[in-house]
CSV table of C-alpha atoms in Angstrom, one decimal:
chain,number,residue,atom,x,y,z
A,1373,MET,CA,156.0,30.5,104.1
A,1374,SER,CA,153.8,29.9,107.1
A,1375,VAL,CA,153.5,33.6,107.6
A,1376,PHE,CA,152.4,34.0,104.0
A,1377,LYS,CA,149.8,31.3,104.4
A,1378,THR,CA,148.5,32.9,107.6
A,1379,ASP,CA,148.1,36.2,105.9
A,1380,GLN,CA,146.3,34.6,102.9
A,1381,SER,CA,144.0,32.7,105.2
A,1382,LEU,CA,143.1,35.9,107.2
A,1383,LYS,CA,142.3,37.7,103.9
A,1384,ALA,CA,140.1,34.8,102.8
A,1385,ALA,CA,138.3,34.8,106.1
A,1386,THR,CA,137.7,38.5,105.9
A,1387,ARG,CA,136.4,38.2,102.4
A,1388,ARG,CA,134.0,35.4,103.5
A,1389,ARG,CA,132.8,37.5,106.4
A,1390,LEU,CA,132.2,40.6,104.2
A,1391,ALA,CA,130.5,38.5,101.6
A,1392,PHE,CA,128.2,36.9,104.3
A,1393,GLU,CA,127.4,40.4,105.6
A,1394,LYS,CA,126.6,41.6,102.1
A,1395,ARG,CA,124.3,38.6,101.5
A,1396,PHE,CA,122.6,39.2,104.8
A,1397,GLN,CA,122.0,42.8,104.0
A,1398,TRP,CA,120.5,41.8,100.6
A,1399,CYS,CA,118.2,39.2,102.4
A,1400,THR,CA,116.9,41.9,104.8
A,1401,ARG,CA,116.3,44.3,101.9
A,1402,VAL,CA,114.4,41.6,100.0
A,1403,ALA,CA,112.4,40.8,103.1
A,1404,ILE,CA,111.4,44.5,103.4
A,1405,LEU,CA,110.6,44.7,99.7
A,1406,LEU,CA,108.4,41.6,99.9
A,1407,ALA,CA,106.6,42.9,103.0
A,1408,ALA,CA,106.0,46.3,101.3
A,1409,GLY,CA,104.9,44.5,98.1
A,1410,PHE,CA,102.4,42.3,100.0
A,1411,LEU,CA,101.1,45.4,101.9
A,1412,VAL,CA,100.7,47.4,98.7
A,1413,TYR,CA,99.0,44.5,96.9
A,1414,PHE,CA,96.6,44.0,99.9
A,1415,LEU,CA,95.7,47.7,100.0
A,1416,PHE,CA,95.3,48.0,96.2
A,1417,THR,CA,93.1,44.9,96.1
A,1418,ILE,CA,90.9,45.9,99.1
A,1419,GLY,CA,90.7,49.4,97.9
A,1420,GLY,CA,89.7,48.4,94.4
A,1421,MET,CA,87.0,46.1,95.8
A,1422,ALA,CA,85.8,48.7,98.4
A,1423,LEU,CA,85.6,51.8,96.2
A,1424,PRO,CA,82.3,50.8,94.5
A,1425,ALA,CA,80.6,50.5,97.9
A,1426,PHE,CA,81.1,54.2,98.5
A,1427,ARG,CA,78.9,55.0,95.5
A,1428,GLN,CA,75.2,54.2,95.2
A,1429,SER,CA,73.0,54.0,92.1
A,1430,GLN,CA,69.8,56.0,91.9
A,1431,LEU,CA,67.0,56.0,89.3
A,1432,LEU,CA,64.7,58.8,88.4
A,1433,MET,CA,61.2,57.3,88.7
A,1434,GLU,CA,57.7,58.5,88.5
A,1435,ILE,CA,56.1,57.6,91.8
A,1436,SER,CA,52.3,57.3,92.0
A,1437,TYR,CA,51.0,57.6,95.6
A,1438,THR,CA,47.7,55.8,95.1
A,1439,GLU,CA,45.6,54.1,97.8
A,1440,ASP,CA,46.7,50.7,96.5
A,1441,VAL,CA,50.3,51.6,97.5
A,1442,LEU,CA,49.4,51.3,101.1
A,1443,GLU,CA,48.8,47.5,100.6
A,1444,MET,CA,51.1,46.9,97.6
A,1445,PRO,CA,54.0,49.4,97.6
A,1446,ASN,CA,55.4,48.1,94.2
A,1447,TYR,CA,52.3,49.6,92.5
A,1448,ALA,CA,54.0,53.0,93.1
A,1449,VAL,CA,56.4,52.5,90.2
A,1450,PRO,CA,55.7,51.5,86.5
A,1451,GLU,CA,55.4,47.7,86.3
A,1452,GLU,CA,58.4,47.2,84.0
A,1453,TYR,CA,60.7,48.9,86.6
A,1454,GLU,CA,59.4,47.2,89.7
A,1455,THR,CA,62.4,45.0,90.1
A,1456,PHE,CA,64.8,47.9,89.4
A,1457,VAL,CA,63.8,49.8,92.5
A,1458,SER,CA,65.1,48.8,95.9
A,1459,HIS,CA,62.7,47.1,98.3
A,1460,GLU,CA,64.1,49.3,101.0
A,1461,PHE,CA,62.5,52.3,99.2
A,1462,LEU,CA,59.3,50.6,98.4
A,1463,ARG,CA,58.6,49.4,101.9
A,1464,GLN,CA,59.0,53.0,103.2
A,1465,LEU,CA,56.3,54.3,100.9
A,1466,PRO,CA,53.2,53.3,103.1
A,1467,LEU,CA,54.9,54.9,106.2
A,1468,ARG,CA,55.6,58.0,104.2
A,1469,MET,CA,52.0,58.3,103.0
A,1470,GLN,CA,50.7,57.7,106.6
A,1471,ALA,CA,53.0,60.4,107.9
A,1472,ASN,CA,52.0,62.8,105.1
A,1473,PRO,CA,48.3,62.2,103.9
A,1474,ALA,CA,48.6,65.0,101.4
A,1475,LEU,CA,50.7,62.7,99.2
A,1476,GLN,CA,47.8,60.4,98.4
A,1477,ASP,CA,46.6,60.5,94.8
A,1478,THR,CA,49.6,62.5,93.7
A,1479,THR,CA,52.4,61.7,91.3
A,1480,ALA,CA,56.0,62.9,91.5
A,1481,GLU,CA,59.4,62.2,89.9
A,1482,GLU,CA,61.9,61.2,92.5
A,1483,TRP,CA,65.5,59.8,92.6
A,1484,VAL,CA,65.1,56.4,94.3
A,1485,LEU,CA,67.5,53.8,95.5
A,1486,ALA,CA,68.3,51.2,92.8
A,1487,ALA,CA,68.1,47.5,93.4
A,1488,ALA,CA,71.4,45.6,94.0
A,1489,ASP,CA,71.6,44.1,90.5
A,1490,VAL,CA,70.9,47.4,88.8
A,1491,ASP,CA,73.5,49.0,91.0
A,1492,GLN,CA,76.0,46.4,90.0
A,1493,LEU,CA,75.2,46.8,86.3
A,1494,LEU,CA,75.6,50.6,86.5
A,1495,LYS,CA,79.0,50.2,88.3
A,1496,GLY,CA,80.1,47.8,85.5
A,1497,ARG,CA,80.2,44.8,87.8
A,1498,PRO,CA,78.8,41.2,87.4
A,1499,HIS,CA,75.0,41.1,87.8
A,1500,ARG,CA,72.0,38.7,87.4
A,1501,LEU,CA,69.8,40.8,85.0
A,1502,ASP,CA,68.7,39.3,81.7
A,1503,GLU,CA,69.1,40.9,78.3
A,1504,ALA,CA,65.7,42.6,78.3
A,1505,GLN,CA,66.3,44.1,81.8
A,1506,VAL,CA,69.8,45.3,80.7
A,1507,HIS,CA,68.2,47.0,77.7
A,1508,LEU,CA,65.7,48.8,79.9
A,1509,VAL,CA,68.5,50.0,82.2
A,1510,ASP,CA,70.4,51.2,79.1
A,1511,GLU,CA,67.3,53.2,78.0
A,1512,LEU,CA,67.1,54.8,81.4
A,1513,LYS,CA,70.8,55.6,81.3
A,1514,ALA,CA,70.5,57.1,77.8
A,1515,ALA,CA,67.6,59.3,79.0
A,1516,GLY,CA,69.6,60.6,81.9
A,1517,LYS,CA,67.5,58.8,84.5
A,1518,THR,CA,70.4,57.1,86.3
A,1519,ARG,CA,73.1,58.5,88.5
A,1520,LEU,CA,75.8,57.4,90.9
A,1521,VAL,CA,76.0,59.4,94.2
A,1522,PHE,CA,78.1,59.1,97.3
A,1523,ASN,CA,76.7,56.3,99.5
A,1524,TRP,CA,76.0,58.2,102.8
A,1525,ASP,CA,73.7,55.3,103.8
A,1526,PHE,CA,76.7,53.1,104.2
A,1527,PHE,CA,77.8,55.2,107.2
A,1528,THR,CA,74.4,56.2,108.6
A,1529,LYS,CA,72.4,53.0,108.4
A,1530,GLY,CA,72.6,49.6,110.2
A,1531,ASP,CA,72.8,46.1,108.8
A,1532,SER,CA,70.1,45.0,106.3
A,1533,LYS,CA,69.3,41.8,104.4
A,1534,ILE,CA,69.0,44.1,101.3
A,1535,PRO,CA,72.6,44.7,100.3
A,1536,GLU,CA,72.1,48.1,98.7
A,1537,ALA,CA,70.6,49.4,102.1
A,1538,ALA,CA,73.2,47.8,104.4
A,1539,GLY,CA,75.5,50.1,106.4
A,1540,ILE,CA,78.0,50.0,109.3
A,1541,TRP,CA,76.4,52.5,111.7
A,1542,ALA,CA,75.0,49.9,114.1
A,1543,ALA,CA,78.3,48.0,114.2
A,1544,ALA,CA,80.2,51.3,114.6
A,1545,VAL,CA,78.1,52.3,117.7
A,1546,GLY,CA,78.4,48.7,119.1
A,1547,THR,CA,82.2,49.0,118.6
A,1548,MET,CA,82.4,52.3,120.4
A,1549,TYR,CA,80.4,50.9,123.4
A,1550,VAL,CA,82.6,47.8,123.6
A,1551,LEU,CA,85.8,49.9,123.4
A,1552,ALA,CA,84.6,52.3,126.0
A,1553,ILE,CA,83.8,49.4,128.4
A,1554,THR,CA,87.1,47.7,127.6
A,1555,LEU,CA,89.1,50.9,128.3
A,1556,ALA,CA,87.2,51.7,131.5
A,1557,LEU,CA,87.9,48.3,133.0
A,1558,SER,CA,91.3,47.3,131.6
A,1559,PHE,CA,93.2,50.7,132.0
A,1560,PRO,CA,92.8,51.4,135.7
A,1561,ILE,CA,93.0,47.7,136.8
A,1562,GLY,CA,96.0,47.1,134.5
A,1563,VAL,CA,98.0,50.2,135.5
A,1564,ALA,CA,97.3,49.6,139.2
A,1565,SER,CA,98.3,46.0,139.0
A,1566,ALA,CA,101.5,46.9,137.2
A,1567,ILE,CA,102.4,49.6,139.8
A,1568,TYR,CA,101.9,47.2,142.6
A,1569,LEU,CA,103.9,44.4,141.0
A,1570,GLU,CA,106.7,46.6,139.9
A,1571,GLU,CA,107.1,49.0,142.9
A,1572,PHE,CA,105.5,47.6,146.0
A,1573,ALA,CA,105.0,43.8,145.8
A,1574,PRO,CA,107.6,41.7,147.7
A,1575,ASP,CA,109.7,39.4,145.6
A,1576,ASN,CA,108.5,36.0,146.6
A,1577,ARG,CA,107.1,32.8,145.0
A,1578,PHE,CA,103.6,34.1,145.0
A,1579,THR,CA,104.3,37.3,143.1
A,1580,GLN,CA,106.6,35.4,140.7
A,1581,LEU,CA,103.8,33.0,140.1
A,1582,ILE,CA,101.5,35.9,139.3
A,1583,GLU,CA,104.0,37.4,136.9
A,1584,VAL,CA,104.4,34.1,135.0
A,1585,ASN,CA,100.7,33.7,134.7
A,1586,ILE,CA,100.3,37.3,133.4
A,1587,ASN,CA,102.9,36.6,130.7
A,1588,ASN,CA,101.1,33.4,129.8
A,1589,LEU,CA,97.7,35.1,129.6
A,1590,ALA,CA,99.0,37.5,127.0
A,1591,ALA,CA,99.9,34.6,124.7
A,1592,ILE,CA,96.8,32.3,124.9
A,1593,PRO,CA,94.3,32.2,122.0
A,1594,SER,CA,91.6,34.8,122.2
A,1595,ILE,CA,88.8,32.3,121.8
A,1596,ILE,CA,89.6,31.1,125.3
A,1597,TYR,CA,88.6,34.5,126.6
A,1598,GLY,CA,85.3,34.1,124.7
A,1599,LEU,CA,84.7,30.7,126.5
A,1600,LEU,CA,85.5,32.4,129.8
A,1601,GLY,CA,83.0,35.2,129.1
A,1602,LEU,CA,80.3,32.7,128.1
A,1603,ALA,CA,80.8,30.6,131.2
A,1604,ILE,CA,81.2,33.4,133.8
A,1605,PHE,CA,79.6,36.6,132.6
A,1606,ILE,CA,76.6,35.1,130.7
A,1607,ASN,CA,75.9,31.7,132.4
A,1608,LEU,CA,76.9,32.6,135.9
A,1609,LEU,CA,76.4,36.3,136.3
A,1610,GLY,CA,73.4,36.6,133.9
A,1611,ILE,CA,74.7,39.5,131.8
A,1612,PRO,CA,72.6,39.7,128.6
A,1613,ARG,CA,74.0,37.7,125.7
A,1614,SER,CA,75.1,39.7,122.6
A,1615,SER,CA,75.3,42.9,124.7
A,1616,SER,CA,78.1,45.4,124.5
A,1617,LEU,CA,78.7,44.9,128.2
A,1618,VAL,CA,79.6,41.2,128.0
A,1619,GLY,CA,81.7,41.9,124.9
A,1620,GLY,CA,83.5,44.8,126.6
A,1621,ILE,CA,84.2,42.8,129.8
A,1622,THR,CA,85.5,39.9,127.7
A,1623,LEU,CA,87.8,42.1,125.7
A,1624,ALA,CA,88.9,43.8,128.9
A,1625,LEU,CA,90.1,40.5,130.2
A,1626,MET,CA,92.0,39.9,127.0
A,1627,THR,CA,93.6,43.3,127.0
A,1628,LEU,CA,94.6,43.3,130.7
A,1629,PRO,CA,97.8,41.3,130.4
A,1630,VAL,CA,99.0,43.5,127.5
A,1631,ILE,CA,98.4,46.7,129.5
A,1632,ILE,CA,100.1,45.2,132.6
A,1633,ILE,CA,103.2,44.1,130.7
A,1634,SER,CA,103.6,47.4,128.8
A,1635,THR,CA,103.0,49.5,132.0
A,1636,ARG,CA,105.6,47.5,133.9
A,1637,ALA,CA,108.1,48.0,131.0
A,1638,ALA,CA,107.4,51.8,131.0
A,1639,ILE,CA,107.8,52.0,134.8
A,1640,ARG,CA,111.0,50.0,134.7
A,1641,ALA,CA,112.4,52.4,132.0
A,1642,VAL,CA,112.4,55.3,134.5
A,1643,PRO,CA,116.0,55.6,135.9
A,1644,GLU,CA,116.5,54.4,139.5
A,1645,THR,CA,118.6,57.5,140.2
A,1646,LEU,CA,115.5,59.7,140.0
A,1647,ARG,CA,113.7,57.5,142.6
A,1648,HIS,CA,116.8,57.6,144.9
A,1649,GLY,CA,117.0,61.3,144.5
A,1650,ALA,CA,113.4,61.8,145.4
A,1651,LEU,CA,113.6,59.4,148.4
A,1652,ALA,CA,116.7,61.2,149.6
A,1653,LEU,CA,114.8,64.5,149.7
A,1654,GLY,CA,112.2,62.9,152.0
A,1655,ALA,CA,109.4,61.8,149.6
A,1656,THR,CA,107.5,58.7,150.5
A,1657,PRO,CA,107.5,55.7,148.0
A,1658,TRP,CA,103.9,56.6,147.1
A,1659,GLN,CA,104.8,60.2,146.4
A,1660,VAL,CA,107.7,59.1,144.3
A,1661,MET,CA,105.4,56.8,142.3
A,1662,TRP,CA,102.5,59.3,141.9
A,1663,ASN,CA,104.5,62.5,141.3
A,1664,LEU,CA,107.6,61.3,139.6
A,1665,VAL,CA,107.5,57.8,138.1
A,1666,LEU,CA,103.9,57.7,136.8
A,1667,PRO,CA,104.1,61.0,134.8
A,1668,LEU,CA,107.4,59.9,133.3
A,1669,ALA,CA,106.1,56.5,132.4
A,1670,MET,CA,102.7,57.7,131.1
A,1671,PRO,CA,103.7,57.9,127.4
A,1672,GLY,CA,104.7,54.2,127.4
A,1673,ILE,CA,101.6,53.3,129.4
A,1674,LEU,CA,99.3,55.2,126.9
A,1675,THR,CA,101.1,53.6,123.9
A,1676,GLY,CA,100.7,50.1,125.3
A,1677,THR,CA,97.0,50.8,126.2
A,1678,ILE,CA,96.2,52.1,122.7
A,1679,ILE,CA,98.0,49.2,121.0
A,1680,GLY,CA,96.1,46.8,123.3
A,1681,LEU,CA,92.8,48.4,122.4
A,1682,ALA,CA,93.7,48.3,118.7
A,1683,HIS,CA,94.3,44.6,119.0
A,1684,ALA,CA,91.0,44.2,120.8
A,1685,ILE,CA,89.0,46.1,118.2
A,1686,GLY,CA,90.1,43.6,115.5
A,1687,GLU,CA,89.1,40.5,117.5
A,1688,THR,CA,86.2,38.4,116.3
A,1689,ALA,CA,86.6,35.0,118.0
A,1690,PRO,CA,85.8,35.9,121.6
A,1691,LEU,CA,82.9,38.1,120.5
A,1692,LEU,CA,81.5,35.2,118.4
A,1693,ILE,CA,81.4,33.0,121.5
A,1694,VAL,CA,79.4,35.6,123.5
A,1695,GLY,CA,76.8,36.1,120.8
A,1696,MET,CA,77.8,39.3,119.1
A,1697,MET,CA,77.7,37.8,115.7
A,1698,ALA,CA,74.0,38.8,115.4
A,1699,TYR,CA,71.8,40.6,112.8
A,1700,ILE,CA,71.5,44.1,114.3
A,1701,PRO,CA,69.7,46.6,112.0
A,1702,GLU,CA,69.4,49.4,114.5
A,1703,ALA,CA,72.2,51.0,116.6
A,1704,PRO,CA,72.0,49.9,120.3
A,1705,GLY,CA,70.6,52.5,122.7
A,1706,SER,CA,72.5,51.2,125.7
A,1707,MET,CA,75.3,48.8,126.7
A,1708,LEU,CA,72.7,46.1,127.7
A,1709,GLU,CA,71.0,45.9,124.3
A,1710,ALA,CA,72.0,43.4,121.6
A,1711,SER,CA,74.8,44.8,119.4
A,1712,THR,CA,77.5,43.8,117.1
A,1713,VAL,CA,81.0,45.1,116.2
A,1714,LEU,CA,82.8,46.0,113.0
A,1715,PRO,CA,84.8,42.7,112.7
A,1716,ALA,CA,81.7,40.7,113.3
A,1717,GLN,CA,79.7,42.7,110.7
A,1718,ILE,CA,82.5,42.2,108.2
A,1719,TYR,CA,82.4,38.4,108.8
A,1720,THR,CA,78.6,38.4,108.4
A,1721,TRP,CA,78.7,40.1,105.1
A,1722,ALA,CA,81.6,38.0,103.9
A,1723,SER,CA,79.7,34.8,104.5
A,1724,ASP,CA,76.6,36.1,102.5
A,1725,SER,CA,76.1,34.6,99.1
A,1726,GLN,CA,74.8,37.8,97.5
A,1727,ARG,CA,77.5,39.3,95.3
A,1728,ALA,CA,76.7,42.9,96.3
A,1729,PHE,CA,77.7,42.2,99.9
A,1730,GLY,CA,81.3,41.5,98.6
A,1731,GLU,CA,82.1,45.2,98.0
A,1732,ARG,CA,80.6,46.1,101.4
A,1733,THR,CA,82.8,43.6,103.0
A,1734,ALA,CA,85.8,45.2,101.5
A,1735,ALA,CA,84.6,48.7,102.4
A,1736,GLY,CA,84.1,47.5,106.0
A,1737,ILE,CA,87.6,46.2,106.1
A,1738,LEU,CA,88.9,49.5,104.8
A,1739,VAL,CA,87.0,51.4,107.5
A,1740,LEU,CA,88.3,49.0,110.2
A,1741,LEU,CA,91.8,49.4,108.8
A,1742,ALA,CA,91.5,53.2,108.9
A,1743,VAL,CA,90.4,53.0,112.6
A,1744,LEU,CA,93.3,50.7,113.5
A,1745,LEU,CA,95.9,52.9,111.7
A,1746,SER,CA,94.4,56.0,113.4
A,1747,MET,CA,94.8,54.4,116.8
A,1748,ASN,CA,98.4,53.4,116.1
A,1749,ALA,CA,99.1,56.9,114.8
A,1750,LEU,CA,97.6,58.3,118.1
A,1751,ALA,CA,99.9,56.0,120.1
A,1752,ILE,CA,102.9,57.3,118.2
A,1753,PHE,CA,101.8,60.9,118.7
A,1754,LEU,CA,101.3,60.4,122.4
A,1755,ARG,CA,104.7,58.7,122.8
A,1756,ASN,CA,106.5,61.5,120.9
A,1757,ARG,CA,104.5,64.3,122.5
A,1758,PHE,CA,105.1,63.3,126.2
A,1759,GLU,CA,108.4,61.4,125.9
A,1760,LYS,CA,111.2,62.8,128.1
A,1761,ARG,CA,114.8,62.0,127.7
A,1762,TRP,CA,117.4,62.0,130.4
C-alpha cells in the first residue's frame, strides 16, 4: 500500500512539474507577443504620424517681381492668396531680385511652398483655415494648381520657426560632430584602460576600488554627466556652451564605462591557453596582448563601442544641461560653434504648440530610430564578420 502511494505521489509531482513548465512556457510566449505587439504598435503609430512630413505641398502661383516686393514681399502674390504662401518663400524674394536684377518688372508662374495650414489641409489633416479659405484652396486644387512632392527640405535645411520650412540638417551635422568627438575620446581611453586593468594591473585594493567605481559609473543617471560637463568643461575650462565639443566630451565621459566593461569582457573571453602558448614560445606580455589577445577580442570591443555610441546618440538630458537645446537654423561649421543634436531637435519640436510640428517630431523620431537600428546592425555585422571560434 505504501509503495502504491509513493508511486502515485511521484506521478502527481511529475504532473505538477510538467504543468508548471507548460505554464511558464506560455508566460514567456505571451511576454514575447506583448513585446512584439507594443513594438509593432509603436512603429505603426510613429510611421503613420511621420509619413506626411516626408511630403510637402506646393501651389502654382503667379509671382509679380515689382519694385514694391523689395519692401513688401507679400505683394508678389495675389492678395487673396497671401496667407496661402509660406513666409519662407516670400522672405527670399527680395534676395532673389537683388541677386538677379533682370527679374524686376517681370511676372512668372512658379510652384511655391505652401503655408503650414494649407499644407495640412491638402494632406487631409486638421488645420485652422476658415470656410472661405478652404473654398479658395479647393478651387486651386480643382484647377490643378496644387501638388504634393517629396519633402527634400526636411533633410537639407536646418531648424525654422516656420514649420513647413523646418528640417533636420543642422541637427544631423551637430550629431555627427558630437559622435565623432565621443568616439575619438572614449574609444582609445576606454580600450587602453580595460587592457591595463585586465592584463597588467596588480590585484590590490586600489585597482579593486577603480573597478567598483567604473561599474557604478555605468549605472548612474545620465543627467549627472551633464552637470559634470557644465561644472568642469564650461565653467572651469571655458569651452563654449552649446558647442559640439562640450557635448562630445560629456557624452564621452558617459560612454567610457560602457566601453571599458565591454572591452574587459571581450579580453576575458580569449582563452588563457592561447596566452600561455604564446608566452611559452618566448613572446612578451605586451606582444601577447597586441598581436594575439587584442585582435581576437576586437569584435567584442567594436560591438560594445557601437552599442555605447548608439546609447549616447539617443541621450538628451546631459546635452540639455550643457546648452545644446538651442535654436540652430544653420549647420555648424566647426566643433566650437553652437549646435544641436537630433534628440534635442525632436524635443524642441515636440514642445511647440503649432500642429504642423507634430508630424516633423514623428519624422525626426523615425530618422533617429533608423540611425540607431543601423548602428546596432553594424555591431552585429562586425561581431559575426570578425568572430573567431576555438
